[in-house]
PDB file of C-alpha atoms in Angstrom:
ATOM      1  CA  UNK C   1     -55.098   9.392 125.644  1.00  0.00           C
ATOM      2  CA  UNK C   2     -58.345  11.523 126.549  1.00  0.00           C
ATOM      3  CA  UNK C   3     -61.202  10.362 128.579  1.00  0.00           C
ATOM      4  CA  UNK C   4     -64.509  12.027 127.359  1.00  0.00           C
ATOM      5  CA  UNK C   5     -66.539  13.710 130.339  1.00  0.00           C
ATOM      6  CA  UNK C   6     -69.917  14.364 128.694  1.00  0.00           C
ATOM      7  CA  UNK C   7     -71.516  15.407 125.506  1.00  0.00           C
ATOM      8  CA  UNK C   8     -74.565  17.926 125.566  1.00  0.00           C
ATOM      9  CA  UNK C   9     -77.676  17.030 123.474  1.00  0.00           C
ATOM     10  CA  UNK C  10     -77.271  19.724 121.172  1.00  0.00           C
ATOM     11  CA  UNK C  11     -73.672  20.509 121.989  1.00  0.00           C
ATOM     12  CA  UNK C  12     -71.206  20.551 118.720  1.00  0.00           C
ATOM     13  CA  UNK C  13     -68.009  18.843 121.036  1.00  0.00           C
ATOM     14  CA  UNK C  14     -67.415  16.660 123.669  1.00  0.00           C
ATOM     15  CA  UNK C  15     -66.047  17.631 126.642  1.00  0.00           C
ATOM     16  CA  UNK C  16     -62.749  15.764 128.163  1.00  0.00           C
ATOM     17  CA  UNK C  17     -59.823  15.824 129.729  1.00  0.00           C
ATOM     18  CA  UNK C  18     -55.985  14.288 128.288  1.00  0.00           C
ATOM     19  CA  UNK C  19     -55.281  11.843 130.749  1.00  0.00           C
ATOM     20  CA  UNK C  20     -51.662  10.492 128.695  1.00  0.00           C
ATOM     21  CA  UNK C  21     -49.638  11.730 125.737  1.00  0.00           C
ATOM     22  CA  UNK C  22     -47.952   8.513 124.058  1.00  0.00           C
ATOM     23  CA  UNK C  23     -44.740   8.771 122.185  1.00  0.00           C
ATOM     24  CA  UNK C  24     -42.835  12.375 120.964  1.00  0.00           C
ATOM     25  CA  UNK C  25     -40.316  13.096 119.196  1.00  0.00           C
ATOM     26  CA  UNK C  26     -37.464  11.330 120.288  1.00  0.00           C
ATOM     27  CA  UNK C  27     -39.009   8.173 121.450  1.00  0.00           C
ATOM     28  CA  UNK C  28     -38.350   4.807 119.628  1.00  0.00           C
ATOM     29  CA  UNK C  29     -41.270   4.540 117.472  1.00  0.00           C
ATOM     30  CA  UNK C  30     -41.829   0.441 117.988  1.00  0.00           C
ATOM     31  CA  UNK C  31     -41.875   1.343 122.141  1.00  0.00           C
ATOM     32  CA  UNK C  32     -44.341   4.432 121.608  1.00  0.00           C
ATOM     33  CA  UNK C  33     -46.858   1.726 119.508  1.00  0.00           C
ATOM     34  CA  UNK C  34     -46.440  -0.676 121.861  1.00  0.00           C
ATOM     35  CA  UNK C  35     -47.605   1.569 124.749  1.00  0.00           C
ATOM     36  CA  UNK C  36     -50.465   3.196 122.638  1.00  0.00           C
ATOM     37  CA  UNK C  37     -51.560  -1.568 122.153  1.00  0.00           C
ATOM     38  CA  UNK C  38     -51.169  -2.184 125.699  1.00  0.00           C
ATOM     39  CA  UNK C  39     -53.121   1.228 126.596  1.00  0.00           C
ATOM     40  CA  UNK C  40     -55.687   0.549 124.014  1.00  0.00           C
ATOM     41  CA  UNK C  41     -56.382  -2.995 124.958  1.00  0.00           C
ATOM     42  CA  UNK C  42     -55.951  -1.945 128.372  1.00  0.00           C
ATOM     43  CA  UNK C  43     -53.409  -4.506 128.794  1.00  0.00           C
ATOM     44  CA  UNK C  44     -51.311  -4.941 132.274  1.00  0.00           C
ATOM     45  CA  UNK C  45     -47.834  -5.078 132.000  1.00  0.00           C
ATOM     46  CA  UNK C  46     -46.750  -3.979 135.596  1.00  0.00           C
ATOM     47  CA  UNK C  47     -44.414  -6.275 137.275  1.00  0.00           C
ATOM     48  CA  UNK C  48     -45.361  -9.091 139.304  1.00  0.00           C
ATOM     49  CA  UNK C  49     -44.926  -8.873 142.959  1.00  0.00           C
ATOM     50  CA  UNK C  50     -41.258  -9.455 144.331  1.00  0.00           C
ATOM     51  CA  UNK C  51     -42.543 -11.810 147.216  1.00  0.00           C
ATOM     52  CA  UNK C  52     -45.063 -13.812 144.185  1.00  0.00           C
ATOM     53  CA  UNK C  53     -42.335 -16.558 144.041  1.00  0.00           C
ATOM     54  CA  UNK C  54     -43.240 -17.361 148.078  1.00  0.00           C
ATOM     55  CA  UNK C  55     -46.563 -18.637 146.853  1.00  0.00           C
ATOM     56  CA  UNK C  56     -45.228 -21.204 144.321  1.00  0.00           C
ATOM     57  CA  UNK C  57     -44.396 -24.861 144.870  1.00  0.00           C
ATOM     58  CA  UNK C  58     -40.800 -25.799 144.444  1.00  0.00           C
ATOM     59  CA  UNK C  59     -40.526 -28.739 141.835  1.00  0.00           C
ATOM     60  CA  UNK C  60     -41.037 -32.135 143.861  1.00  0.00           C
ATOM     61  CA  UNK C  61     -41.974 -35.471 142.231  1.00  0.00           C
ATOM     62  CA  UNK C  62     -44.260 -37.544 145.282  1.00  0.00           C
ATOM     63  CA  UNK C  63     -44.727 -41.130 145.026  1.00  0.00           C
ATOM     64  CA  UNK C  64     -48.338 -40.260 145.187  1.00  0.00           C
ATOM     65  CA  UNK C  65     -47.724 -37.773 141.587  1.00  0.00           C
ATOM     66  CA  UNK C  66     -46.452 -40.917 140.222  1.00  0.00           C
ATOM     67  CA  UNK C  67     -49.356 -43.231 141.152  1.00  0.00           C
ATOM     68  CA  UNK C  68     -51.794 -41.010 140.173  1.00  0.00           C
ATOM     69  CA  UNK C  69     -50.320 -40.224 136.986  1.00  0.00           C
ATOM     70  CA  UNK C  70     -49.245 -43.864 136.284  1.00  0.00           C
ATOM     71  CA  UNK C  71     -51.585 -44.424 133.284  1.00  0.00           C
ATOM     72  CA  UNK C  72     -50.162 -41.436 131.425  1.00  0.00           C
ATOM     73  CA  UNK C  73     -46.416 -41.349 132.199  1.00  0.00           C
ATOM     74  CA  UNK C  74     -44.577 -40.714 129.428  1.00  0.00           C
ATOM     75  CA  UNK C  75     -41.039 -40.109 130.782  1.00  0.00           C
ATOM     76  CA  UNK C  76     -39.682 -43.009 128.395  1.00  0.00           C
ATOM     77  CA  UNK C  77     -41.606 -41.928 125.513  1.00  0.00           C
ATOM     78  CA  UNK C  78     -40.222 -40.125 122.664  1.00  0.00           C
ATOM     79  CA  UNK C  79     -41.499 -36.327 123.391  1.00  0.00           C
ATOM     80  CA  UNK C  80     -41.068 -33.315 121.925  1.00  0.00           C
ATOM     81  CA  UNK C  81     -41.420 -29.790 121.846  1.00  0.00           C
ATOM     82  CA  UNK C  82     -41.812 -27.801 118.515  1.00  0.00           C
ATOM     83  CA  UNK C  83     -41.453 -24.231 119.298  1.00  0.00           C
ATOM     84  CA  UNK C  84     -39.995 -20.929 117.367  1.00  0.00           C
ATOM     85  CA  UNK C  85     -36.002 -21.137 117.731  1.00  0.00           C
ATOM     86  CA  UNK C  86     -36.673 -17.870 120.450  1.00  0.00           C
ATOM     87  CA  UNK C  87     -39.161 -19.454 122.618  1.00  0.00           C
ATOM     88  CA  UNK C  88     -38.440 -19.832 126.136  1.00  0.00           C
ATOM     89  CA  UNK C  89     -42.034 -20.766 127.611  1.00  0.00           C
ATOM     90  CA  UNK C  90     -42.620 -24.704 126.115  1.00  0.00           C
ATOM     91  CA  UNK C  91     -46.109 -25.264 126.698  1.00  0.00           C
ATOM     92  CA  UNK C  92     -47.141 -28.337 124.816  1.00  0.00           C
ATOM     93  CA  UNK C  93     -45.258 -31.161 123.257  1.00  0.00           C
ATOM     94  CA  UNK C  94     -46.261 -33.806 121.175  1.00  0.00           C
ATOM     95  CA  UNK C  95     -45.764 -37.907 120.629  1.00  0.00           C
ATOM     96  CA  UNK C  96     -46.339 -40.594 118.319  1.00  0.00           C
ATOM     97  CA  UNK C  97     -45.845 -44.553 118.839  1.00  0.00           C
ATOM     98  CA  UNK C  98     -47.080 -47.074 116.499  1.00  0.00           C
ATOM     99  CA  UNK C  99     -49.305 -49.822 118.303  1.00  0.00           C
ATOM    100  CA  UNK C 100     -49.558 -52.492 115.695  1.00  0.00           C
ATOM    101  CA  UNK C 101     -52.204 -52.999 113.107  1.00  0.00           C
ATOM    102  CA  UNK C 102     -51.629 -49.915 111.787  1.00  0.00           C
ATOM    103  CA  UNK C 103     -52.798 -47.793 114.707  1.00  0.00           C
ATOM    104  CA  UNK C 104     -51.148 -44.877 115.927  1.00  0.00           C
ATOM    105  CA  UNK C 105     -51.164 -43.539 119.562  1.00  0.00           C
ATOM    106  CA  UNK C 106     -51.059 -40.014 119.168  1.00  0.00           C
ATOM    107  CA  UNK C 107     -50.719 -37.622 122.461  1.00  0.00           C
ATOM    108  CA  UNK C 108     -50.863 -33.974 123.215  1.00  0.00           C
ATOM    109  CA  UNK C 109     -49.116 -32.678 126.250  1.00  0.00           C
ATOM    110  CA  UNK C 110     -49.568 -29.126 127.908  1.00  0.00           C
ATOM    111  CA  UNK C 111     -47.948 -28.096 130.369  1.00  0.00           C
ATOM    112  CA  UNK C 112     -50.224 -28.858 133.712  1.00  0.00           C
ATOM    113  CA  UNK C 113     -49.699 -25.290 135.393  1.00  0.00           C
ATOM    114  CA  UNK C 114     -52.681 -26.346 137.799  1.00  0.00           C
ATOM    115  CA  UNK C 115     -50.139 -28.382 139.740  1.00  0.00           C
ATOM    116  CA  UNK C 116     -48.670 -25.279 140.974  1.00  0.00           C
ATOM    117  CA  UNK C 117     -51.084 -22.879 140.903  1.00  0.00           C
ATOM    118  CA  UNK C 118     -54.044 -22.557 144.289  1.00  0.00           C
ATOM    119  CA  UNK C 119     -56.996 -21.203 143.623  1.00  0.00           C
ATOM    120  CA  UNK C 120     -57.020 -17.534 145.920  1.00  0.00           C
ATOM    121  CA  UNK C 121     -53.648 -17.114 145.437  1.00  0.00           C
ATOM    122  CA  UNK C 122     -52.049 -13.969 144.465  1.00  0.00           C
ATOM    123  CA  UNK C 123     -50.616 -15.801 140.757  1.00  0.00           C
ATOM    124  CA  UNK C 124     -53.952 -17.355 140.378  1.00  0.00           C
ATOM    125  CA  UNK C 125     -56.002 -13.684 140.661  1.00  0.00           C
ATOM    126  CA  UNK C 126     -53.350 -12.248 138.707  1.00  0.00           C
ATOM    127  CA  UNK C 127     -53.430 -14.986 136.026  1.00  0.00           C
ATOM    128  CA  UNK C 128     -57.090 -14.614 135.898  1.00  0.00           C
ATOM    129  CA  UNK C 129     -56.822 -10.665 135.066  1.00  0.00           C
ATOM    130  CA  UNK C 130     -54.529 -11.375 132.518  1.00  0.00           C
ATOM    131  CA  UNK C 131     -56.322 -13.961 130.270  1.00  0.00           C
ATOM    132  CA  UNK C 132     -53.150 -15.139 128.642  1.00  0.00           C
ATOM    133  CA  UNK C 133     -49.656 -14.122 127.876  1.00  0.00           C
ATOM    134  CA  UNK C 134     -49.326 -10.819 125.257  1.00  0.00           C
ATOM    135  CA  UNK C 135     -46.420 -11.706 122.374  1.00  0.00           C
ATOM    136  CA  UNK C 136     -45.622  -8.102 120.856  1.00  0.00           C
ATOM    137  CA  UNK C 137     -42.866  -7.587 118.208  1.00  0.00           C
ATOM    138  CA  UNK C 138     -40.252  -6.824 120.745  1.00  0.00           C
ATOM    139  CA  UNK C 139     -41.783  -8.668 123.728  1.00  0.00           C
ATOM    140  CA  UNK C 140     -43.920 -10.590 125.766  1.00  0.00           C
ATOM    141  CA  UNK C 141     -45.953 -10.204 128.401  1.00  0.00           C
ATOM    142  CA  UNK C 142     -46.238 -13.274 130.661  1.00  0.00           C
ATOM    143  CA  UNK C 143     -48.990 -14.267 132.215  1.00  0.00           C
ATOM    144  CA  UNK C 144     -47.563 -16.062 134.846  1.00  0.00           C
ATOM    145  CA  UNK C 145     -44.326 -15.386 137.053  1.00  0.00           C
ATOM    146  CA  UNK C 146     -41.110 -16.636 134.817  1.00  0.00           C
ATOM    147  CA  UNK C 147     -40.495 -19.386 137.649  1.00  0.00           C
ATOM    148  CA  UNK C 148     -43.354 -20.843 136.351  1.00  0.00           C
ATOM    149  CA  UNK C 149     -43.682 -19.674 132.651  1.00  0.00           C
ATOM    150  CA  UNK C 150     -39.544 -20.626 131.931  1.00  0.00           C
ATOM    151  CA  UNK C 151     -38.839 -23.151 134.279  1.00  0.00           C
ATOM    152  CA  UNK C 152     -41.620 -25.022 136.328  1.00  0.00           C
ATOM    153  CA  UNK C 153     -44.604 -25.252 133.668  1.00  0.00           C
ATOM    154  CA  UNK C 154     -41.933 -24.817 130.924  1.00  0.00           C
ATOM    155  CA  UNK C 155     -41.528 -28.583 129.233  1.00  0.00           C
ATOM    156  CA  UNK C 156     -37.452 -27.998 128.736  1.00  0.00           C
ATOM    157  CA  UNK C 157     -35.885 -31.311 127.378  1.00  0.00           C
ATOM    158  CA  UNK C 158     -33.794 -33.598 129.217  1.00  0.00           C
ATOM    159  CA  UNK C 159     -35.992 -33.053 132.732  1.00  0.00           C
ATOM    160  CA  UNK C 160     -39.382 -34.899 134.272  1.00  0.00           C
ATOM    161  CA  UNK C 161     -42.233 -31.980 133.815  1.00  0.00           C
ATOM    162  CA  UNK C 162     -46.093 -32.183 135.089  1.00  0.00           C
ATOM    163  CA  UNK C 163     -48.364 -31.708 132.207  1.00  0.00           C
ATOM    164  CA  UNK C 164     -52.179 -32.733 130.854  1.00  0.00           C
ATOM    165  CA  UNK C 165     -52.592 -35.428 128.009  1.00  0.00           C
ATOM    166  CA  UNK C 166     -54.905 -36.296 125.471  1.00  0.00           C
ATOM    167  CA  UNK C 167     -54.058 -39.165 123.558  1.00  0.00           C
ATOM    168  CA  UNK C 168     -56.087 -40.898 120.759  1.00  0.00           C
ATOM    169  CA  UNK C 169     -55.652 -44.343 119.290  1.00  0.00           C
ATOM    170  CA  UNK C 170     -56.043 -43.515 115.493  1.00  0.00           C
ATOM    171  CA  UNK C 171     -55.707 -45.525 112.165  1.00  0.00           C
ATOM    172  CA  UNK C 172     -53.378 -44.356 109.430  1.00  0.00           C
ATOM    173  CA  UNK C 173     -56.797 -43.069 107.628  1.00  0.00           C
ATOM    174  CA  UNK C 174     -56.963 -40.659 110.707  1.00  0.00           C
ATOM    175  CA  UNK C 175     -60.030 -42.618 112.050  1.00  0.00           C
ATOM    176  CA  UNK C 176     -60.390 -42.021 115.698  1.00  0.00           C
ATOM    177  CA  UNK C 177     -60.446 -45.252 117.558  1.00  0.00           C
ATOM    178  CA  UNK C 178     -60.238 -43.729 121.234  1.00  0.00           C
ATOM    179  CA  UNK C 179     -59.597 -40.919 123.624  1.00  0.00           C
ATOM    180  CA  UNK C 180     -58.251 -40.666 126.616  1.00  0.00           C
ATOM    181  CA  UNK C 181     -57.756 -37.670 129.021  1.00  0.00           C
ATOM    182  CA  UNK C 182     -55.641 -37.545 132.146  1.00  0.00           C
ATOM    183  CA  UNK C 183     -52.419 -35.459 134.532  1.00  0.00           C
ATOM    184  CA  UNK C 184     -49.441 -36.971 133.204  1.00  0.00           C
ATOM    185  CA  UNK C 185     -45.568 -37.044 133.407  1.00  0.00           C
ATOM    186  CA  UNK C 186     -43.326 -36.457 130.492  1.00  0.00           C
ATOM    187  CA  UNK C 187     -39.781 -36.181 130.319  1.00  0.00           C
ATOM    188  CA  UNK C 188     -38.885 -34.227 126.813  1.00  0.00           C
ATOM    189  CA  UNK C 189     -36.177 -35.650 124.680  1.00  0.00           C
ATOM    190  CA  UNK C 190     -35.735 -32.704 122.491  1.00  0.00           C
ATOM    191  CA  UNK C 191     -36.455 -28.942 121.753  1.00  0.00           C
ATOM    192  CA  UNK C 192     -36.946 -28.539 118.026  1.00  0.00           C
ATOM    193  CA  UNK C 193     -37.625 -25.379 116.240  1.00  0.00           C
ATOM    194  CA  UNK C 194     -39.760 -25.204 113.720  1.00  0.00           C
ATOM    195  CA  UNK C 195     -36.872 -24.999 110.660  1.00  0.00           C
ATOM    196  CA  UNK C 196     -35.989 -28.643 112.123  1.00  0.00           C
ATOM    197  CA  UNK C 197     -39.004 -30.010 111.856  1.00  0.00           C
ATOM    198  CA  UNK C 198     -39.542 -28.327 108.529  1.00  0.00           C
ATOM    199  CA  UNK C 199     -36.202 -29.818 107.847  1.00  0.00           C
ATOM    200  CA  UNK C 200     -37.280 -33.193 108.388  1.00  0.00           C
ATOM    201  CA  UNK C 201     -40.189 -32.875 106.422  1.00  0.00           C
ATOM    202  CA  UNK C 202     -39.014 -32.079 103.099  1.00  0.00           C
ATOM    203  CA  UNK C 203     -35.673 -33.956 103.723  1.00  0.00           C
ATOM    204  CA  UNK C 204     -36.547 -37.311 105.422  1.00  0.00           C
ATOM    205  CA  UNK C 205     -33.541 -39.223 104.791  1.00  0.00           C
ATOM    206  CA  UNK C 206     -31.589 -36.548 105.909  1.00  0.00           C
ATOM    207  CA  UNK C 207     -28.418 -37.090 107.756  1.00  0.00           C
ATOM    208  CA  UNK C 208     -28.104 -33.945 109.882  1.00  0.00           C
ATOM    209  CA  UNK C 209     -24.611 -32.679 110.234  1.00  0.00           C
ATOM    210  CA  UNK C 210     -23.300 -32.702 114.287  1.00  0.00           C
ATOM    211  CA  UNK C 211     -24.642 -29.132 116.077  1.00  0.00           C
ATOM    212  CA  UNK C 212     -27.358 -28.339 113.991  1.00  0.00           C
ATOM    213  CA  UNK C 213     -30.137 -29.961 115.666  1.00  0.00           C
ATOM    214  CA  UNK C 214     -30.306 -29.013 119.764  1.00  0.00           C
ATOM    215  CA  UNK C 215     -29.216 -32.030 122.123  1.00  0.00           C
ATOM    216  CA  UNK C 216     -31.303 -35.347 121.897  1.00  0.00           C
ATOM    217  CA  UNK C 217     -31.862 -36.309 125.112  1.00  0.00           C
ATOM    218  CA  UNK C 218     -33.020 -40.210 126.523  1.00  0.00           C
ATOM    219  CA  UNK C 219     -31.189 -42.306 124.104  1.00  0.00           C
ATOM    220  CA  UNK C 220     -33.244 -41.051 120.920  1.00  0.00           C
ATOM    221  CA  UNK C 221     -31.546 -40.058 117.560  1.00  0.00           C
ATOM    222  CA  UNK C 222     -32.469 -37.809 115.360  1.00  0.00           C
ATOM    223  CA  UNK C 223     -33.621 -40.462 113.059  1.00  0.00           C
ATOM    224  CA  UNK C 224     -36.289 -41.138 115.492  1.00  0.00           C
ATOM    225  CA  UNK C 225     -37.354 -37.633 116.252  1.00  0.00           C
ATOM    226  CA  UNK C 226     -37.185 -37.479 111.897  1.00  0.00           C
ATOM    227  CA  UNK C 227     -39.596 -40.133 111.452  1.00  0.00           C
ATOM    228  CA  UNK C 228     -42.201 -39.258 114.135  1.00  0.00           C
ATOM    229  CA  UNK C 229     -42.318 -35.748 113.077  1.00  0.00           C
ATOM    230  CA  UNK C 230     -43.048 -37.085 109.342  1.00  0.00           C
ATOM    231  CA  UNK C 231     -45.447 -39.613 110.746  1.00  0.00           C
ATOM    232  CA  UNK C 232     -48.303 -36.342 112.568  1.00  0.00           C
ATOM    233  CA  UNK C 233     -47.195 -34.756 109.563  1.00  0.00           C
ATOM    234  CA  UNK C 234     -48.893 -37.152 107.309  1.00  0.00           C
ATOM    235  CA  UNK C 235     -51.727 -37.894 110.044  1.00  0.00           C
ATOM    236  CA  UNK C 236     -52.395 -33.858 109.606  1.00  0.00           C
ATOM    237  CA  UNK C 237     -52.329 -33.991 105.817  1.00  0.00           C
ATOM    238  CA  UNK C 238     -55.267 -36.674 105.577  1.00  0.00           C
ATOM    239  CA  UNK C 239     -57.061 -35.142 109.115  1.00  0.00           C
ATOM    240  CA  UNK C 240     -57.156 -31.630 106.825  1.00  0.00           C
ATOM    241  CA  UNK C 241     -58.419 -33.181 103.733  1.00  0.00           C
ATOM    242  CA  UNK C 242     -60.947 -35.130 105.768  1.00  0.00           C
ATOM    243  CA  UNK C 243     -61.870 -31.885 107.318  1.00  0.00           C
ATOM    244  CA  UNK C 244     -61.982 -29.132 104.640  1.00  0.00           C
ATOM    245  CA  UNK C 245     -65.295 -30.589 102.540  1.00  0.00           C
ATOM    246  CA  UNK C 246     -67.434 -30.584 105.691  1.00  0.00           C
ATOM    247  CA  UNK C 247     -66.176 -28.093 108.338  1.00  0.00           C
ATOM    248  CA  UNK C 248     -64.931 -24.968 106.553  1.00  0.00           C
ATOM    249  CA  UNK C 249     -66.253 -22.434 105.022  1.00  0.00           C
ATOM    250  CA  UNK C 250     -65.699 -21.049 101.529  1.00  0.00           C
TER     251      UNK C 250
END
């Protein structure tokens, strides 16, 4: 890495200075490309600070949470995650319910990492440097501490998480009848990969053999986690047709 100094007018070269020699001989090749990205992007990958757990809430469900998330608690609502079979950080699930009449209520859940999060604080600063979390070919670089990212703002199945929703009320025809925004609860009944879903796609009927799909959690079967995943998966077939004439470009 060289940081040019100055360039004369009618000077033939730059003058500079080597700040950083990336990679040699013996490194790893993947770990010498990956430090030339991060260096390049000028990307920061130094560790958090060892007291940065201090700042963050421990996990605590308050009667007031609950009232003021009472509109848009989903805890005993079929949610799910669908997530590559490696991911650790869940950060949005999905859910389905039909309403009669042919209307669906579709919702959207991400995780609600404001709940933890101050303004001023070191995470928050930190957060705010780092935009977002890196994902590299042999790893990632989180944006937030991994008491948040893996377990706190991490929507693992089977426990009651803090998130955002949107939810719309939508015909079959993908017509938007309403939305609605709002801090919810959800409690996630599964964590599927995206081979299950894929799975449950192309085989519907499918009776999947004991072990293959991760635990089911809240009383659901895979039958039900089958047939929602085939119903946004026929809502997103007629919302991209409806789409592609008028809002992309050829």
């Amino acid at each position: 890495i060289g940081l040019f100094k100055r360039w004369e007018l009618n000077g033939k070269f730059a003058m500079g200075s080597l700040l950083k020699s990336i990679g040699g001989d013996k490194d790893d090749l993947v770990v010498a490309a990956t430090e030339g990205i991060l260096t390049e992007n000028d990307l920061d990958d130094s560790p958090f600070p060892d007291d940065i757990d201090a700042e963050i809430p421990d996990f605590e469900i308050k009667p007031e949470d609950v009232a003021k998330r009472q509109e848009f608690d989903f805890r005993k609502k079929c949610v799910f995650t669908i997530d590559p079979a490696t991911a650790r950080d869940l950060d949005d699930a999905c859910s389905v319910e039909e309403v009669g009449d042919g209307i669906y209520e579709i919702g959207v859940h991400i995780a609600d990492v404001s709940h933890f999060v101050y303004p001023g604080t070191t995470v928050d600063d930190i957060a705010r440097e780092r935009t977002t979390s890196v994902y590299l070919v042999q790893r990632v670089i989180p944006m937030l501490p991994r008491k948040l990212c893996e377990n706190l703002c991490s929507l693992n199945p089977g426990v009651d998480r803090f998130s955002f929703s949107v939810v719309w009320k939508m015909r079959k025809d993908g017509t938007v009848l309403s939305t609605k925004f709002g801090k919810s609860l959800i409690n996630s009944c599964c964590k599927l990969h995206y081979e299950h879903a894929q799975d449950m796609i192309e085989e519907p009927d499918r009776q999947f053999e004991e072990g293959y799909l991760p635990k089911i959690y809240n009383g659901y079967t895979y039958r039900d986690l089958s047939k929602k995943v085939n119903i946004l998966h026929e809502v997103a077939q007629i919302l991209k047709k409806k789409k592609v004439p008028t809002a992309t470009l050829r």
